[in-house]
Amino acid sequence: KALVQKGYRVRMYCPYGDLLPGMSYLIRRLLENTANSSFVRQSSENRPVEELLSAPKDNPNSNIFETWKPVFPNAADTDFSNAALRDKGLRALEMVRQQLGQTYNPLINGQYINTAQMIDSLNPSNPSEIVGKVGLISVEQAETAIQAAKAAFPAWRHTPVRQRAGVLRKAAELFEQRRAELCAWMAFEVGKPLHQGDAEVSEAIDFCRYYADEMERLDQGYQYDTAGETNRYNYQPRGISVIISPWNFPLAIPVGMTVASLVTGNCTLLKPAEVSSVIAAKITEVLVEAGIPAGVFQFVPGKGSTVGSYMVQHPDVHMITFTGSQEVGCRIYAEAALLKPGQKHLKRVIAEMGGKNAIIVDESADLDQAVAGVVYSAFGYTGQKCSACSRVVVLEPVYEAFVKRLTEAVRSLNVGNAVLPSTQVGPVIDANAQQKIKEYIEIGKQEAELAIQVAAPETGYFVGPTVFINVLPTAKIAQEEIFGPVLAVIKAQNFEEALDIANGTNFALTGGLYSRTPSHIQKAKAEFEVGNLYINRGITGAIVSRQPFGGFKLSGVGSKAGGPDYLLQFLEPRHITENIQRQGFAPIEGVE
């Protein structure tokens, strides 16, 4: 009233409701109304009405999109808020449902072949439903495939890089065209909800395009010429490459490893995880349609303990690229190191083997942001990601508040069949995984306090999201990779202790920090021992080129996927020096 009596125009804001959203609303209005460009601010400056009502003028100097250019144009995910795109996804589910139960055979030397052994790939949401019947190759057929690759290698290594890259770019187009269908196959075969499978298709497309670009860059080589001498540094492919891929990213990871091997000129054999072999068969369809030559790429599903081991140890195989468990990865690493009779090279092994990833939440963190990030990082794809958050280390001042909000957020998660649009948490991959995770939950009940375990359907391989609190850093559930929807919440007294706890495992894959304290952020950047550190955001969902992915310690060996060093692992560097000072020329035979 006093301001009005003095002749000022006064606007009053009175947020109504709960404190937190009310404060957010008020702060937003204060920021908007006090900005130099604000209509409210300008109207208090006695400007002409015509100027106040005029349309905003473009300021080219402030348009960041004219100066900022993305390093790599990543494929866009599907916007499922768009009704037409959402309906397209649901139609794809019905289309794929009509194709369940078909047979998928290996592709060897350009031909689909019959096998003596078949397995059924089951829907983890409904194990009575057969997604497909997959033929598994024998050791003899593995030998045939390796010899076919050996025969195809000379021509493929000399195929121009632009042509090899063209196959990848064509494959990217085909993956985009079949996006909805591929998402549906993932929902049925590995229990991945549509929106999570969709991001995986985007990643597969990005791998194709990014590695095509990268190989064209590397193909230029390096020139270090001096007077009278040329020095050329170039790359050549290694030879025969075996890809052993996991089931938890059944499209993106095998595509990324396979096309990296192919575009660098290696003849490549893809042995997928048995439970995701139907999706690998779909990858095969795309690569064949994209124009990959016979023998250059081969689809060889088989038993890892027999066929996989045989290929790893084969003297004609030059490199093995693996993603999966630490146990299997270490065995591959050991077997590949043995020099076999007739073998004239040492094998290169790339192995990504998981993590026990932690997110630190300090006393300055935005708890609303932290809770949302932890929940998605821990329970996205039912916690079956090597990058998933399985530990959250919370500083004592905010521990109780964080636990209360986290518990209620987890309680709200929808657990159910992966094909249902409402599902946020689907099944785990199979009965063995379900049993192992349940055993860890029982261990957790002895080691710590159960905060919440969400109910899960009885039919199918379901485990409800589970949170333990007051967990000791040395507890089994805080040290061993569970690979399921189980989260351990650990209390720390200060930031140094939190960082020690986060670093206190054998793994170093991903990690996260929620903080608004600059010194904590800088300390985490310097001392958090992970390959991928995420600050004030979730720790899953690395994007090609933007966030190259991979860790160290027992999380794996090799350069980061989707990064500028990755293709170098599939190549041998060569250097050629020539003295070009004039010294005459030998006559050409037959010419006088």
Coordinates of C-alpha atoms in Angstrom, one line a residue:
K1 CA 0.0 0.0 0.0
A2 CA 2.9 2.3 0.8
L3 CA 4.3 1.8 -2.7
V4 CA 1.0 2.3 -4.3
Q5 CA 0.5 5.6 -2.4
K6 CA 3.8 6.8 -3.8
G7 CA 2.5 6.2 -7.3
Y8 CA 4.4 2.9 -8.1
R9 CA 2.7 0.1 -10.0
V10 CA 2.9 -3.0 -7.8
R11 CA 2.4 -6.7 -8.7
M12 CA 2.1 -9.2 -5.9
Y13 CA 3.0 -12.9 -6.2
C14 CA 1.7 -15.3 -3.6
P15 CA 2.6 -18.9 -4.4
Y16 CA 0.0 -21.3 -2.8
G17 CA 0.7 -24.9 -1.8
D18 CA 3.7 -26.9 -0.6
L19 CA 6.9 -25.1 0.3
L20 CA 9.3 -26.6 -2.3
P21 CA 7.3 -26.1 -5.5
G22 CA 6.2 -22.7 -4.1
M23 CA 9.8 -21.6 -3.6
S24 CA 10.7 -22.8 -7.1
Y25 CA 7.8 -20.9 -8.6
L26 CA 8.8 -17.7 -6.7
I27 CA 12.4 -17.9 -7.6
R28 CA 11.6 -18.4 -11.3
R29 CA 9.3 -15.4 -11.3
L30 CA 12.0 -13.3 -9.5
L31 CA 14.6 -14.3 -12.1
E32 CA 12.2 -13.6 -15.0
N33 CA 10.9 -10.3 -13.8
T34 CA 14.3 -8.8 -12.9
A35 CA 16.0 -9.8 -16.2
N36 CA 16.9 -6.9 -18.5
S37 CA 14.8 -8.4 -21.2
S38 CA 11.7 -8.8 -18.9
F39 CA 8.5 -7.1 -20.0
V40 CA 7.9 -6.3 -16.3
R41 CA 11.3 -4.7 -15.9
Q42 CA 11.0 -2.7 -19.1
S43 CA 7.5 -1.5 -18.3
S44 CA 8.9 0.2 -15.1
E45 CA 11.3 2.2 -17.2
N46 CA 8.5 4.4 -18.8
R47 CA 9.2 3.0 -22.3
P48 CA 6.6 3.8 -25.0
V49 CA 3.7 1.4 -25.2
E50 CA 4.5 0.6 -28.9
E51 CA 8.0 -0.5 -27.9
L52 CA 6.7 -2.7 -25.1
L53 CA 4.2 -4.4 -27.4
S54 CA 6.5 -4.9 -30.3
A55 CA 7.8 -8.4 -31.2
P56 CA 11.2 -9.4 -29.8
K57 CA 14.1 -8.7 -32.1
D58 CA 16.6 -11.3 -33.1
N59 CA 20.1 -10.7 -31.8
P60 CA 22.5 -12.7 -34.0
N61 CA 25.4 -12.1 -31.6
S62 CA 23.5 -13.9 -28.9
N63 CA 22.4 -16.9 -31.0
I64 CA 24.6 -19.7 -29.8
F65 CA 23.4 -22.0 -32.5
E66 CA 25.1 -19.9 -35.1
T67 CA 28.5 -20.4 -33.5
W68 CA 28.2 -23.8 -31.8
K69 CA 28.5 -26.9 -34.0
P70 CA 28.2 -30.4 -32.6
V71 CA 31.3 -32.6 -33.0
F72 CA 29.1 -35.5 -34.1
P73 CA 25.4 -35.4 -34.9
N74 CA 23.9 -38.1 -32.7
A75 CA 20.7 -39.9 -33.8
A76 CA 17.6 -38.6 -32.0
D77 CA 15.6 -40.9 -29.7
T78 CA 11.9 -41.4 -30.4
D79 CA 9.6 -38.9 -28.7
F80 CA 7.0 -41.2 -27.2
S81 CA 4.9 -38.3 -26.1
N82 CA 4.0 -38.0 -29.8
A83 CA 0.9 -40.1 -30.2
A84 CA 1.8 -41.2 -33.7
L85 CA 5.2 -42.4 -32.7
R86 CA 3.8 -44.1 -29.7
D87 CA 1.2 -45.9 -31.8
K88 CA 4.0 -46.9 -34.2
G89 CA 5.8 -48.6 -31.3
L90 CA 2.7 -50.4 -30.2
R91 CA 2.0 -51.6 -33.7
A92 CA 5.6 -52.9 -34.0
L93 CA 5.0 -55.0 -30.8
E94 CA 2.0 -56.6 -32.4
M95 CA 3.8 -57.2 -35.7
V96 CA 6.7 -58.9 -33.9
R97 CA 4.4 -60.9 -31.7
Q98 CA 3.1 -62.5 -34.9
Q99 CA 6.7 -63.5 -35.8
L100 CA 7.6 -65.2 -32.6
G101 CA 8.9 -68.8 -32.7
Q102 CA 10.7 -68.6 -36.1
T103 CA 14.0 -70.3 -36.7
Y104 CA 17.3 -68.4 -37.0
N105 CA 20.3 -70.2 -38.4
P106 CA 24.0 -69.2 -38.4
L107 CA 25.4 -67.3 -41.4
I108 CA 28.7 -68.8 -42.6
N109 CA 30.5 -67.7 -45.8
G110 CA 27.3 -65.9 -47.0
Q111 CA 25.0 -68.9 -46.5
Y112 CA 22.5 -69.7 -43.7
I113 CA 23.4 -73.2 -42.6
N114 CA 21.6 -75.9 -40.6
T115 CA 22.9 -77.1 -37.2
A116 CA 22.6 -80.2 -35.1
Q117 CA 21.8 -78.2 -32.0
M118 CA 19.0 -75.7 -31.5
I119 CA 18.0 -73.7 -28.4
D120 CA 14.8 -71.8 -27.6
S121 CA 15.1 -68.1 -26.8
L122 CA 12.5 -67.3 -24.3
N123 CA 10.6 -64.1 -23.3
P124 CA 11.8 -63.3 -19.7
S125 CA 8.5 -61.6 -19.0
N126 CA 6.6 -64.7 -20.0
P127 CA 9.0 -67.8 -20.2
S128 CA 6.3 -70.0 -21.8
E129 CA 6.6 -67.8 -24.9
I130 CA 9.3 -68.8 -27.4
V131 CA 10.8 -65.7 -29.1
G132 CA 12.8 -67.8 -31.6
K133 CA 14.6 -71.0 -32.2
V134 CA 18.4 -70.5 -32.7
G135 CA 20.8 -72.9 -34.4
L136 CA 24.1 -73.3 -32.5
I137 CA 27.2 -74.0 -34.5
S138 CA 29.6 -76.9 -33.8
V139 CA 33.3 -76.7 -33.5
E140 CA 33.7 -78.0 -37.0
Q141 CA 31.4 -75.3 -38.3
A142 CA 33.4 -72.7 -36.4
E143 CA 36.5 -73.9 -38.2
T144 CA 34.7 -73.5 -41.5
A145 CA 33.8 -70.0 -40.6
I146 CA 37.3 -69.1 -39.6
Q147 CA 38.7 -70.5 -42.9
A148 CA 36.1 -68.5 -44.8
A149 CA 37.1 -65.3 -43.0
K150 CA 40.8 -66.1 -43.8
A151 CA 40.0 -66.5 -47.5
A152 CA 37.9 -63.3 -47.6
F153 CA 40.5 -61.2 -45.7
P154 CA 42.9 -60.2 -48.6
A155 CA 40.1 -58.7 -50.7
W156 CA 38.4 -56.9 -47.7
R157 CA 41.6 -55.4 -46.4
H158 CA 42.2 -53.8 -49.8
T159 CA 38.7 -52.6 -50.2
P160 CA 38.8 -48.8 -50.2
V161 CA 37.9 -47.3 -46.8
R162 CA 35.2 -45.2 -48.3
Q163 CA 33.5 -48.3 -49.6
R164 CA 33.7 -50.0 -46.2
A165 CA 32.4 -46.9 -44.5
G166 CA 29.6 -46.8 -47.0
V167 CA 28.4 -50.2 -45.8
L168 CA 28.2 -48.8 -42.2
R169 CA 26.3 -45.7 -43.3
K170 CA 23.8 -47.9 -45.2
A171 CA 23.5 -50.1 -42.1
A172 CA 22.7 -47.0 -40.0
E173 CA 19.9 -46.1 -42.4
L174 CA 18.5 -49.6 -42.2
F175 CA 18.6 -49.5 -38.4
E176 CA 16.7 -46.2 -38.4
Q177 CA 14.1 -47.6 -40.8
R178 CA 13.6 -50.7 -38.5
R179 CA 13.8 -48.8 -35.2
A180 CA 10.4 -49.6 -33.9
E181 CA 10.7 -53.3 -34.9
L182 CA 14.1 -53.7 -33.2
C183 CA 12.7 -52.1 -30.0
A184 CA 9.9 -54.6 -30.1
W185 CA 12.3 -57.5 -30.5
M186 CA 14.3 -56.3 -27.5
A187 CA 11.1 -56.0 -25.4
F188 CA 10.3 -59.6 -26.2
E189 CA 13.7 -61.3 -26.1
V190 CA 15.5 -59.5 -23.2
G191 CA 12.7 -57.7 -21.4
K192 CA 13.8 -54.2 -22.2
P193 CA 10.9 -51.6 -22.2
L194 CA 10.4 -49.7 -25.5
H195 CA 11.8 -46.4 -24.4
Q196 CA 15.0 -48.0 -23.1
G197 CA 15.4 -50.1 -26.2
D198 CA 14.9 -47.0 -28.4
A199 CA 18.0 -45.4 -26.9
E200 CA 19.9 -48.5 -27.8
V201 CA 18.9 -48.3 -31.4
S202 CA 20.1 -44.7 -31.5
E203 CA 23.4 -45.8 -30.1
A204 CA 23.8 -48.5 -32.7
I205 CA 23.1 -46.0 -35.4
D206 CA 25.7 -43.6 -33.9
F207 CA 28.3 -46.4 -33.8
C208 CA 27.9 -47.0 -37.5
R209 CA 28.2 -43.4 -38.5
Y210 CA 30.9 -42.4 -36.0
Y211 CA 33.2 -45.3 -36.8
A212 CA 32.7 -44.7 -40.5
D213 CA 33.8 -41.1 -40.0
E214 CA 36.7 -42.1 -37.7
M215 CA 38.1 -44.7 -40.2
E216 CA 38.1 -42.1 -43.0
R217 CA 40.0 -39.8 -40.7
L218 CA 42.6 -42.5 -39.8
D219 CA 42.9 -43.6 -43.4
Q220 CA 44.6 -40.3 -44.2
G221 CA 47.5 -41.3 -42.1
Y222 CA 50.3 -38.9 -41.1
Q223 CA 53.1 -37.4 -43.2
Y224 CA 56.4 -36.3 -41.6
D225 CA 58.4 -35.5 -44.8
T226 CA 61.7 -33.8 -44.7
A227 CA 64.0 -32.6 -47.5
G228 CA 65.0 -35.6 -49.6
E229 CA 62.9 -38.1 -47.5
T230 CA 59.3 -39.1 -47.1
N231 CA 58.0 -40.5 -43.8
R232 CA 54.5 -42.0 -44.0
Y233 CA 52.6 -43.4 -40.9
N234 CA 49.6 -45.5 -41.9
Y235 CA 47.4 -48.3 -40.5
Q236 CA 46.4 -51.8 -41.7
P237 CA 43.8 -54.2 -40.3
R238 CA 44.9 -57.0 -38.0
G239 CA 43.1 -60.0 -39.7
I240 CA 40.4 -62.2 -38.2
S241 CA 38.3 -60.7 -35.4
V242 CA 36.0 -62.5 -33.0
I243 CA 33.2 -60.5 -31.3
I244 CA 31.7 -62.0 -28.1
S245 CA 28.7 -59.8 -27.2
P246 CA 26.4 -59.6 -24.1
W247 CA 22.7 -59.9 -23.7
N248 CA 22.1 -56.7 -21.7
F249 CA 22.7 -54.4 -24.6
P250 CA 21.8 -56.9 -27.4
L251 CA 21.8 -54.4 -30.2
A252 CA 24.1 -51.5 -29.4
I253 CA 27.1 -53.3 -28.0
P254 CA 27.4 -56.1 -30.7
V255 CA 26.8 -53.5 -33.4
G256 CA 29.4 -51.2 -32.1
M257 CA 32.1 -53.9 -31.7
T258 CA 31.2 -55.5 -35.0
V259 CA 31.2 -52.4 -37.2
A260 CA 34.4 -51.1 -35.6
S261 CA 36.1 -54.4 -36.6
L262 CA 34.6 -54.4 -40.1
V263 CA 35.3 -50.8 -41.1
T264 CA 38.9 -51.2 -40.1
G265 CA 39.2 -54.0 -42.6
N266 CA 39.0 -57.1 -40.4
C267 CA 37.0 -60.2 -41.2
T268 CA 34.6 -60.5 -38.3
L269 CA 32.7 -63.3 -36.6
L270 CA 29.9 -62.4 -34.2
K271 CA 29.1 -64.8 -31.4
P272 CA 26.3 -63.3 -29.3
A273 CA 25.1 -64.3 -25.9
E274 CA 22.7 -67.3 -26.4
V275 CA 19.7 -65.6 -24.7
S276 CA 19.9 -62.6 -27.2
S277 CA 20.7 -64.5 -30.4
V278 CA 17.5 -63.5 -32.2
I279 CA 18.4 -59.8 -32.0
A280 CA 21.9 -60.7 -33.3
A281 CA 20.2 -62.4 -36.2
K282 CA 18.4 -59.2 -36.9
I283 CA 21.7 -57.4 -36.9
T284 CA 22.9 -59.9 -39.4
E285 CA 20.0 -59.2 -41.7
V286 CA 20.8 -55.5 -41.6
L287 CA 24.5 -56.0 -42.4
V288 CA 23.8 -58.4 -45.2
E289 CA 21.3 -55.9 -46.7
A290 CA 23.8 -53.1 -46.3
G291 CA 26.2 -55.0 -48.6
I292 CA 28.7 -56.8 -46.5
P293 CA 30.5 -59.5 -48.6
A294 CA 30.3 -63.2 -47.9
G295 CA 33.0 -64.4 -45.4
V296 CA 33.7 -60.8 -44.3
F297 CA 31.0 -60.9 -41.6
Q298 CA 29.6 -64.2 -40.2
F299 CA 26.9 -64.8 -37.6
V300 CA 28.1 -67.7 -35.4
P301 CA 25.9 -68.4 -32.4
G302 CA 27.3 -71.1 -30.2
K303 CA 28.1 -72.3 -26.7
G304 CA 30.7 -70.1 -25.1
S305 CA 32.4 -72.9 -23.2
T306 CA 33.1 -74.9 -26.4
V307 CA 32.7 -72.9 -29.7
G308 CA 33.6 -69.6 -28.0
S309 CA 36.7 -71.0 -26.4
Y310 CA 37.8 -72.8 -29.6
M311 CA 37.7 -69.5 -31.6
V312 CA 39.5 -67.6 -28.8
Q313 CA 42.3 -70.1 -28.9
H314 CA 42.5 -70.6 -32.7
P315 CA 45.9 -69.7 -34.1
D316 CA 44.3 -67.9 -37.1
V317 CA 42.3 -65.5 -34.9
H318 CA 44.0 -62.1 -34.4
M319 CA 41.8 -60.4 -31.9
I320 CA 38.9 -60.9 -29.5
T321 CA 36.5 -58.2 -28.4
F322 CA 34.4 -59.1 -25.4
T323 CA 31.8 -57.6 -23.2
G324 CA 30.4 -59.5 -20.2
S325 CA 31.3 -60.9 -16.8
Q326 CA 34.7 -60.6 -15.1
E327 CA 35.0 -64.3 -14.8
V328 CA 34.6 -65.0 -18.5
G329 CA 36.6 -61.9 -19.5
C330 CA 39.6 -63.0 -17.5
R331 CA 39.4 -66.5 -18.9
I332 CA 39.4 -65.1 -22.5
Y333 CA 42.3 -62.8 -21.6
A334 CA 44.3 -65.8 -20.3
E335 CA 43.4 -68.2 -23.2
A336 CA 44.3 -65.5 -25.8
A337 CA 47.7 -65.0 -24.3
L338 CA 48.8 -68.6 -25.1
L339 CA 50.9 -68.9 -28.3
K340 CA 49.5 -71.9 -30.3
P341 CA 51.5 -73.9 -32.8
G342 CA 51.6 -72.1 -36.2
Q343 CA 50.5 -68.8 -34.6
K344 CA 52.7 -65.9 -35.9
H345 CA 51.1 -63.1 -33.9
L346 CA 50.1 -62.1 -30.4
K347 CA 46.4 -61.6 -30.0
R348 CA 44.8 -58.3 -29.0
V349 CA 42.0 -58.6 -26.4
I350 CA 39.5 -55.8 -25.7
A351 CA 37.4 -56.7 -22.6
E352 CA 34.7 -54.7 -20.8
M353 CA 33.8 -56.6 -17.6
G354 CA 31.4 -54.6 -15.5
G355 CA 31.5 -52.4 -12.4
K356 CA 30.3 -51.8 -8.8
N357 CA 29.4 -48.2 -9.5
A358 CA 28.8 -45.5 -6.8
I359 CA 27.1 -42.1 -6.7
I360 CA 28.1 -39.7 -4.0
V361 CA 25.5 -37.3 -2.6
D362 CA 26.9 -34.5 -0.5
E363 CA 25.2 -32.1 1.9
S364 CA 24.9 -29.4 -0.8
A365 CA 23.2 -31.6 -3.4
D366 CA 19.8 -30.9 -4.8
L367 CA 18.1 -33.9 -3.3
D368 CA 15.2 -33.9 -5.8
Q369 CA 17.7 -34.1 -8.7
A370 CA 19.8 -36.7 -6.8
V371 CA 16.9 -39.0 -6.0
A372 CA 15.7 -39.0 -9.6
G373 CA 19.2 -39.6 -11.0
V374 CA 19.9 -42.4 -8.5
V375 CA 16.6 -44.2 -9.1
Y376 CA 17.0 -44.2 -12.9
S377 CA 20.7 -45.1 -12.7
A378 CA 20.0 -48.0 -10.3
F379 CA 16.8 -49.5 -11.7
G380 CA 16.8 -48.6 -15.5
Y381 CA 16.7 -51.9 -17.3
T382 CA 16.2 -53.6 -14.0
G383 CA 19.8 -52.7 -12.9
Q384 CA 21.2 -55.0 -15.6
K385 CA 23.7 -52.5 -16.9
C386 CA 27.5 -52.6 -16.3
S387 CA 27.2 -48.8 -15.7
A388 CA 24.3 -49.1 -13.2
C389 CA 24.4 -47.4 -9.8
S390 CA 24.6 -50.2 -7.2
R391 CA 25.9 -48.1 -4.4
V392 CA 25.0 -44.6 -3.2
V393 CA 27.2 -42.9 -0.7
V394 CA 25.4 -40.2 1.2
L395 CA 26.9 -37.7 3.6
E396 CA 25.5 -37.8 7.1
P397 CA 23.8 -34.4 7.3
V398 CA 21.4 -35.3 4.4
Y399 CA 21.3 -39.1 4.9
E400 CA 17.9 -39.4 6.6
A401 CA 16.2 -37.0 4.2
F402 CA 17.7 -38.7 1.2
V403 CA 16.7 -42.2 2.3
K404 CA 13.1 -41.0 3.0
R405 CA 12.7 -39.5 -0.5
L406 CA 14.6 -42.4 -2.2
T407 CA 12.3 -45.0 -0.6
E408 CA 9.1 -43.2 -1.7
A409 CA 10.5 -42.7 -5.2
V410 CA 11.3 -46.4 -5.6
R411 CA 7.9 -47.3 -4.2
S412 CA 6.3 -45.5 -7.2
L413 CA 8.1 -47.6 -9.8
N414 CA 5.9 -49.8 -12.1
V415 CA 7.2 -53.4 -12.3
G416 CA 5.8 -55.6 -15.1
N417 CA 5.8 -57.1 -18.5
A418 CA 8.3 -55.2 -20.8
V419 CA 5.8 -54.8 -23.6
L420 CA 3.4 -52.7 -21.5
P421 CA 3.9 -49.0 -22.0
S422 CA 3.5 -48.3 -18.3
T423 CA 6.4 -50.6 -17.3
Q424 CA 9.4 -48.9 -15.9
V425 CA 11.2 -52.0 -14.5
G426 CA 10.9 -55.2 -16.4
P427 CA 12.1 -58.7 -15.7
V428 CA 15.7 -59.9 -15.2
I429 CA 17.1 -62.0 -18.1
D430 CA 16.5 -65.6 -16.9
A431 CA 15.9 -68.0 -14.0
N432 CA 19.5 -68.2 -13.1
A433 CA 19.9 -64.5 -12.8
Q434 CA 16.7 -64.2 -10.8
Q435 CA 17.9 -66.9 -8.4
K436 CA 21.3 -65.3 -8.0
I437 CA 19.9 -61.8 -7.3
K438 CA 17.4 -63.2 -4.7
E439 CA 20.3 -64.9 -3.0
Y440 CA 22.1 -61.5 -2.7
I441 CA 18.9 -60.0 -1.3
E442 CA 18.9 -62.6 1.4
I443 CA 22.6 -61.8 2.1
G444 CA 21.7 -58.1 2.3
K445 CA 19.0 -58.8 4.9
Q446 CA 21.7 -60.3 7.1
E447 CA 24.2 -57.5 6.5
A448 CA 22.0 -54.4 6.5
E449 CA 18.5 -52.9 6.9
L450 CA 15.9 -53.4 4.2
A451 CA 14.4 -50.1 3.3
I452 CA 12.0 -51.3 0.6
Q453 CA 11.5 -54.2 -1.8
V454 CA 8.8 -53.5 -4.4
A455 CA 6.4 -56.3 -5.2
A456 CA 6.9 -58.1 -8.5
P457 CA 4.7 -60.3 -10.7
E458 CA 4.9 -64.1 -10.0
T459 CA 4.9 -65.1 -13.6
G460 CA 8.2 -64.3 -15.4
Y461 CA 11.7 -63.7 -14.1
F462 CA 10.9 -60.6 -12.0
V463 CA 12.8 -59.2 -9.0
G464 CA 11.3 -56.0 -7.5
P465 CA 13.6 -53.0 -7.0
T466 CA 15.3 -53.4 -3.6
V467 CA 17.0 -50.8 -1.4
F468 CA 19.2 -51.6 1.6
I469 CA 20.3 -48.8 4.0
N470 CA 23.0 -48.5 6.7
V471 CA 25.2 -50.8 4.6
L472 CA 28.8 -51.2 5.6
P473 CA 31.3 -50.4 2.8
T474 CA 32.8 -53.8 3.2
A475 CA 29.5 -55.7 3.0
K476 CA 29.1 -58.2 0.1
I477 CA 26.2 -56.3 -1.4
A478 CA 28.6 -53.2 -1.4
Q479 CA 31.5 -55.0 -3.0
E480 CA 30.3 -57.7 -5.4
E481 CA 28.6 -57.0 -8.7
I482 CA 24.9 -58.2 -8.4
F483 CA 23.7 -57.2 -11.9
G484 CA 20.1 -56.6 -10.8
P485 CA 17.8 -54.1 -9.1
V486 CA 19.6 -54.0 -5.7
L487 CA 20.9 -50.7 -4.3
A488 CA 23.1 -50.3 -1.2
V489 CA 22.9 -46.9 0.6
I490 CA 26.1 -46.1 2.6
K491 CA 26.5 -43.3 5.1
A492 CA 29.7 -41.2 5.1
Q493 CA 30.7 -38.6 7.7
N494 CA 32.6 -36.3 5.3
F495 CA 33.4 -36.0 1.6
E496 CA 36.9 -37.5 1.9
E497 CA 35.4 -40.6 3.5
A498 CA 32.7 -40.8 0.8
L499 CA 35.4 -40.7 -1.9
D500 CA 37.4 -43.4 -0.2
I501 CA 34.2 -45.6 0.0
A502 CA 33.4 -45.0 -3.7
N503 CA 37.0 -46.0 -4.7
G504 CA 37.0 -49.0 -2.4
T505 CA 36.2 -51.7 -4.9
N506 CA 38.1 -53.7 -7.6
F507 CA 36.2 -51.9 -10.3
A508 CA 36.5 -48.5 -12.0
L509 CA 33.8 -48.1 -14.6
T510 CA 31.3 -45.3 -13.9
G511 CA 30.7 -43.0 -10.9
G512 CA 28.6 -40.0 -10.1
L513 CA 28.4 -37.0 -7.8
Y514 CA 25.5 -34.8 -6.8
S515 CA 27.0 -31.6 -5.3
R516 CA 26.9 -27.8 -5.5
T517 CA 30.2 -27.4 -3.7
P518 CA 33.0 -26.4 -6.2
S519 CA 35.8 -27.9 -4.1
H520 CA 34.0 -31.3 -3.9
I521 CA 33.4 -31.2 -7.6
Q522 CA 37.1 -30.5 -8.3
K523 CA 38.2 -33.2 -5.9
A524 CA 36.0 -35.8 -7.5
K525 CA 37.3 -34.9 -10.9
A526 CA 40.9 -35.4 -9.7
E527 CA 40.4 -38.4 -7.4
F528 CA 37.2 -40.4 -8.3
E529 CA 38.7 -43.6 -9.9
V530 CA 36.3 -44.3 -12.7
G531 CA 36.4 -44.3 -16.5
N532 CA 33.3 -42.2 -16.8
L533 CA 32.4 -39.6 -14.1
Y534 CA 29.0 -37.9 -14.2
I535 CA 28.3 -34.8 -12.1
N536 CA 24.8 -33.8 -11.2
R537 CA 23.2 -36.3 -13.6
G538 CA 22.6 -40.0 -13.9
I539 CA 25.5 -42.4 -14.6
T540 CA 24.0 -44.5 -17.3
G541 CA 23.3 -43.8 -21.0
A542 CA 26.7 -42.8 -22.4
I543 CA 26.3 -41.3 -25.8
V544 CA 28.7 -42.0 -28.7
S545 CA 31.4 -39.4 -29.3
R546 CA 30.0 -37.2 -26.5
Q547 CA 30.7 -39.6 -23.7
P548 CA 33.1 -42.4 -24.8
F549 CA 32.5 -45.4 -22.6
G550 CA 34.9 -47.7 -20.7
G551 CA 36.7 -48.2 -17.4
F552 CA 39.9 -49.6 -15.9
K553 CA 41.1 -51.7 -12.9
L554 CA 39.0 -54.9 -13.1
S555 CA 36.3 -53.2 -15.2
G556 CA 38.2 -54.0 -18.3
V557 CA 41.1 -53.4 -20.7
G558 CA 41.0 -51.4 -23.9
S559 CA 40.1 -47.9 -25.2
K560 CA 36.7 -46.3 -24.8
A561 CA 33.9 -47.4 -27.1
G562 CA 32.6 -44.5 -29.1
G563 CA 35.8 -42.5 -28.7
P564 CA 38.7 -41.4 -30.9
D565 CA 41.0 -44.2 -29.7
Y566 CA 38.7 -47.1 -30.2
L567 CA 39.4 -48.0 -33.8
L568 CA 43.2 -48.0 -33.2
Q569 CA 42.8 -51.3 -31.3
F570 CA 41.6 -53.0 -34.5
L571 CA 44.6 -51.7 -36.6
E572 CA 48.3 -52.3 -36.8
P573 CA 50.3 -49.1 -37.4
R574 CA 53.0 -49.1 -40.1
H575 CA 55.7 -46.6 -40.9
I576 CA 57.4 -46.3 -44.3
T577 CA 60.5 -44.1 -44.9
E578 CA 61.8 -43.5 -48.5
N579 CA 65.0 -41.7 -49.5
I580 CA 63.9 -39.7 -52.6
Q581 CA 67.1 -37.9 -53.4
R582 CA 68.0 -38.3 -57.0
Q583 CA 69.9 -41.5 -57.6
G584 CA 68.7 -42.7 -61.0
F585 CA 66.1 -45.3 -61.9
A586 CA 66.3 -49.0 -62.9
P587 CA 65.1 -49.6 -66.5
I588 CA 61.6 -51.2 -66.8
E589 CA 62.0 -54.8 -67.9
G590 CA 61.2 -55.3 -71.6
V591 CA 61.5 -51.6 -72.4
E592 CA 64.6 -50.1 -74.1

